[in-house]
């Protein structure tokens, strides 16, 4: 009897900065995150943390020398036990969701996709890198968020 191939054993864990808070929609977002990591060839543990603008601003200032809030930060670890961590600024994501024509859930999903692609080696410093990363985001999300932002369909 042919055995079904075993999927790699790895975890995507979701955390909230504030004790007692829950990461929203984690049961819907975890399978997506696992799928992306498998497709990108990185079936490794990842932590995703949602928190305050202040938390993300502090991380951005400390590690990127940019003293401002941003929506998502990805930190590669490449350790045996952890590929990396993603930090998401909850309120920033809520504020920017309408700009992209998204609900909070859709924008949170987009931030997770974006963060996971960074952990998988994608970047957007140059126009060529940006094109590749945006194309992959479109494939995963099923639409071009940047075209929607500009009012195009």
CSV table of C-alpha atoms in Angstrom, one decimal:
chain,number,residue,atom,x,y,z
A,1,UNK,CA,0.0,0.0,0.0
A,2,UNK,CA,1.4,3.4,-1.0
A,3,UNK,CA,1.9,5.8,1.9
A,4,UNK,CA,0.8,9.3,1.7
A,5,UNK,CA,3.8,11.7,2.0
A,6,UNK,CA,4.1,13.3,5.4
A,7,UNK,CA,4.0,17.0,5.6
A,8,UNK,CA,6.9,18.7,7.4
A,9,UNK,CA,6.3,19.2,11.0
A,10,UNK,CA,6.5,22.9,11.8
A,11,UNK,CA,4.4,25.5,13.6
A,12,UNK,CA,3.1,28.9,12.9
A,13,UNK,CA,2.3,30.4,16.2
A,14,UNK,CA,0.3,33.6,16.8
A,15,UNK,CA,0.8,35.9,19.8
A,16,UNK,CA,-0.7,39.1,21.1
A,17,UNK,CA,1.5,41.7,22.8
A,18,UNK,CA,-1.0,42.3,25.5
A,19,UNK,CA,-1.6,39.5,27.9
A,20,UNK,CA,-5.2,38.3,27.6
A,21,UNK,CA,-5.6,39.5,24.0
A,22,UNK,CA,-6.1,37.0,21.2
A,23,UNK,CA,-4.7,37.2,17.8
A,24,UNK,CA,-7.7,37.7,15.5
A,25,UNK,CA,-8.7,35.0,13.0
A,26,UNK,CA,-5.7,32.8,13.8
A,27,UNK,CA,-7.6,29.6,12.9
A,28,UNK,CA,-8.2,31.1,9.4
A,29,UNK,CA,-4.7,32.6,9.0
A,30,UNK,CA,-2.6,29.7,10.2
A,31,UNK,CA,-3.4,27.4,7.2
A,32,UNK,CA,-2.6,30.2,4.8
A,33,UNK,CA,0.8,30.9,6.5
A,34,UNK,CA,1.7,27.2,6.5
A,35,UNK,CA,0.8,26.9,2.8
A,36,UNK,CA,3.0,29.9,1.9
A,37,UNK,CA,5.9,28.5,3.8
A,38,UNK,CA,5.6,25.1,2.1
A,39,UNK,CA,5.3,26.7,-1.3
A,40,UNK,CA,8.3,28.9,-0.7
A,41,UNK,CA,10.4,25.9,0.5
A,42,UNK,CA,10.6,27.1,4.1
A,43,UNK,CA,8.6,24.7,6.2
A,44,UNK,CA,10.0,26.1,9.4
A,45,UNK,CA,8.6,27.5,12.6
A,46,UNK,CA,7.4,31.2,12.5
A,47,UNK,CA,6.0,33.4,15.3
A,48,UNK,CA,3.6,36.1,14.3
A,49,UNK,CA,2.9,38.8,16.9
A,50,UNK,CA,0.2,41.5,16.8
A,51,UNK,CA,0.7,44.5,19.0
A,52,UNK,CA,0.6,48.2,19.5
A,53,UNK,CA,1.9,50.9,17.2
A,54,UNK,CA,4.3,51.8,20.1
A,55,UNK,CA,5.8,48.2,20.1
A,56,UNK,CA,6.3,48.2,16.4
A,57,UNK,CA,7.7,51.7,16.4
A,58,UNK,CA,10.2,50.8,19.1
A,59,UNK,CA,11.3,47.7,17.1
A,60,UNK,CA,11.6,49.8,13.9
A,61,UNK,CA,13.7,52.4,15.7
A,62,UNK,CA,15.9,49.9,17.4
A,63,UNK,CA,16.6,47.5,14.5
A,64,UNK,CA,16.0,49.7,11.4
A,65,UNK,CA,16.9,53.1,12.8
A,66,UNK,CA,13.6,54.4,11.6
A,67,UNK,CA,11.7,56.1,14.5
A,68,UNK,CA,8.2,55.7,13.1
A,69,UNK,CA,5.5,53.1,13.1
A,70,UNK,CA,5.2,50.7,10.2
A,71,UNK,CA,2.6,48.1,9.5
A,72,UNK,CA,4.7,45.0,9.6
A,73,UNK,CA,8.3,44.0,10.4
A,74,UNK,CA,10.0,40.7,9.7
A,75,UNK,CA,13.0,39.4,11.5
A,76,UNK,CA,14.9,36.4,10.1
A,77,UNK,CA,16.3,34.0,12.6
A,78,UNK,CA,17.3,31.0,10.5
A,79,UNK,CA,17.9,29.0,13.6
A,80,UNK,CA,17.3,25.3,13.8
A,81,UNK,CA,14.1,26.0,15.7
A,82,UNK,CA,12.8,29.2,14.1
A,83,UNK,CA,12.9,30.8,10.6
A,84,UNK,CA,11.8,34.1,12.0
A,85,UNK,CA,9.2,36.4,13.6
A,86,UNK,CA,6.7,38.9,12.2
A,87,UNK,CA,5.4,41.8,14.2
A,88,UNK,CA,2.2,43.6,13.1
A,89,UNK,CA,1.0,47.0,14.4
A,90,UNK,CA,-2.8,46.4,14.9
A,91,UNK,CA,-3.9,50.0,14.8
A,92,UNK,CA,-1.7,50.9,11.9
A,93,UNK,CA,-3.2,48.0,9.9
A,94,UNK,CA,-6.7,49.2,10.9
A,95,UNK,CA,-5.9,52.8,9.8
A,96,UNK,CA,-4.5,51.8,6.4
A,97,UNK,CA,-7.0,49.1,5.5
A,98,UNK,CA,-9.5,51.6,3.8
A,99,UNK,CA,-6.6,53.1,1.8
A,100,UNK,CA,-6.3,49.7,0.1
A,101,UNK,CA,-10.0,49.0,0.0
A,102,UNK,CA,-9.6,46.3,2.6
A,103,UNK,CA,-11.4,45.2,5.7
A,104,UNK,CA,-9.2,44.8,8.8
A,105,UNK,CA,-9.1,41.1,8.3
A,106,UNK,CA,-8.0,41.4,4.6
A,107,UNK,CA,-5.3,43.9,5.5
A,108,UNK,CA,-4.1,41.7,8.4
A,109,UNK,CA,-4.0,38.8,5.9
A,110,UNK,CA,-2.0,41.0,3.5
A,111,UNK,CA,0.5,41.9,6.3
A,112,UNK,CA,1.0,38.2,7.1
A,113,UNK,CA,1.6,37.4,3.4
A,114,UNK,CA,4.0,40.3,3.1
A,115,UNK,CA,5.9,39.3,6.3
A,116,UNK,CA,6.2,35.7,5.3
A,117,UNK,CA,7.5,36.6,1.8
A,118,UNK,CA,10.2,38.7,3.5
A,119,UNK,CA,11.1,35.7,5.6
A,120,UNK,CA,11.2,33.6,2.4
A,121,UNK,CA,13.8,35.9,0.8
A,122,UNK,CA,11.7,38.5,-1.0
A,123,UNK,CA,12.3,42.2,-0.8
A,124,UNK,CA,11.3,45.5,-2.4
A,125,UNK,CA,14.3,47.8,-2.2
A,126,UNK,CA,14.7,47.9,-6.0
A,127,UNK,CA,12.1,48.1,-8.7
A,128,UNK,CA,13.0,44.6,-9.9
A,129,UNK,CA,12.7,43.1,-6.4
A,130,UNK,CA,9.4,45.0,-5.9
A,131,UNK,CA,7.9,43.6,-9.1
A,132,UNK,CA,8.8,40.0,-8.1
A,133,UNK,CA,7.4,40.4,-4.6
A,134,UNK,CA,4.2,42.1,-5.7
A,135,UNK,CA,3.6,39.4,-8.3
A,136,UNK,CA,3.9,36.8,-5.6
A,137,UNK,CA,1.6,38.8,-3.3
A,138,UNK,CA,-1.0,38.9,-6.2
A,139,UNK,CA,-0.7,35.2,-6.7
A,140,UNK,CA,-1.4,34.5,-3.1
A,141,UNK,CA,-4.1,37.1,-2.5
A,142,UNK,CA,-5.8,36.8,-5.8
A,143,UNK,CA,-5.8,40.5,-6.6
A,144,UNK,CA,-3.4,43.4,-7.0
A,145,UNK,CA,-3.7,45.5,-3.9
A,146,UNK,CA,-1.4,48.3,-5.3
A,147,UNK,CA,-3.6,48.7,-8.4
A,148,UNK,CA,-6.7,48.9,-6.1
A,149,UNK,CA,-4.9,51.6,-4.1
A,150,UNK,CA,-4.4,53.7,-7.2
A,151,UNK,CA,-8.1,53.4,-8.1
A,152,UNK,CA,-7.7,50.9,-10.9
A,153,UNK,CA,-9.4,47.6,-11.3
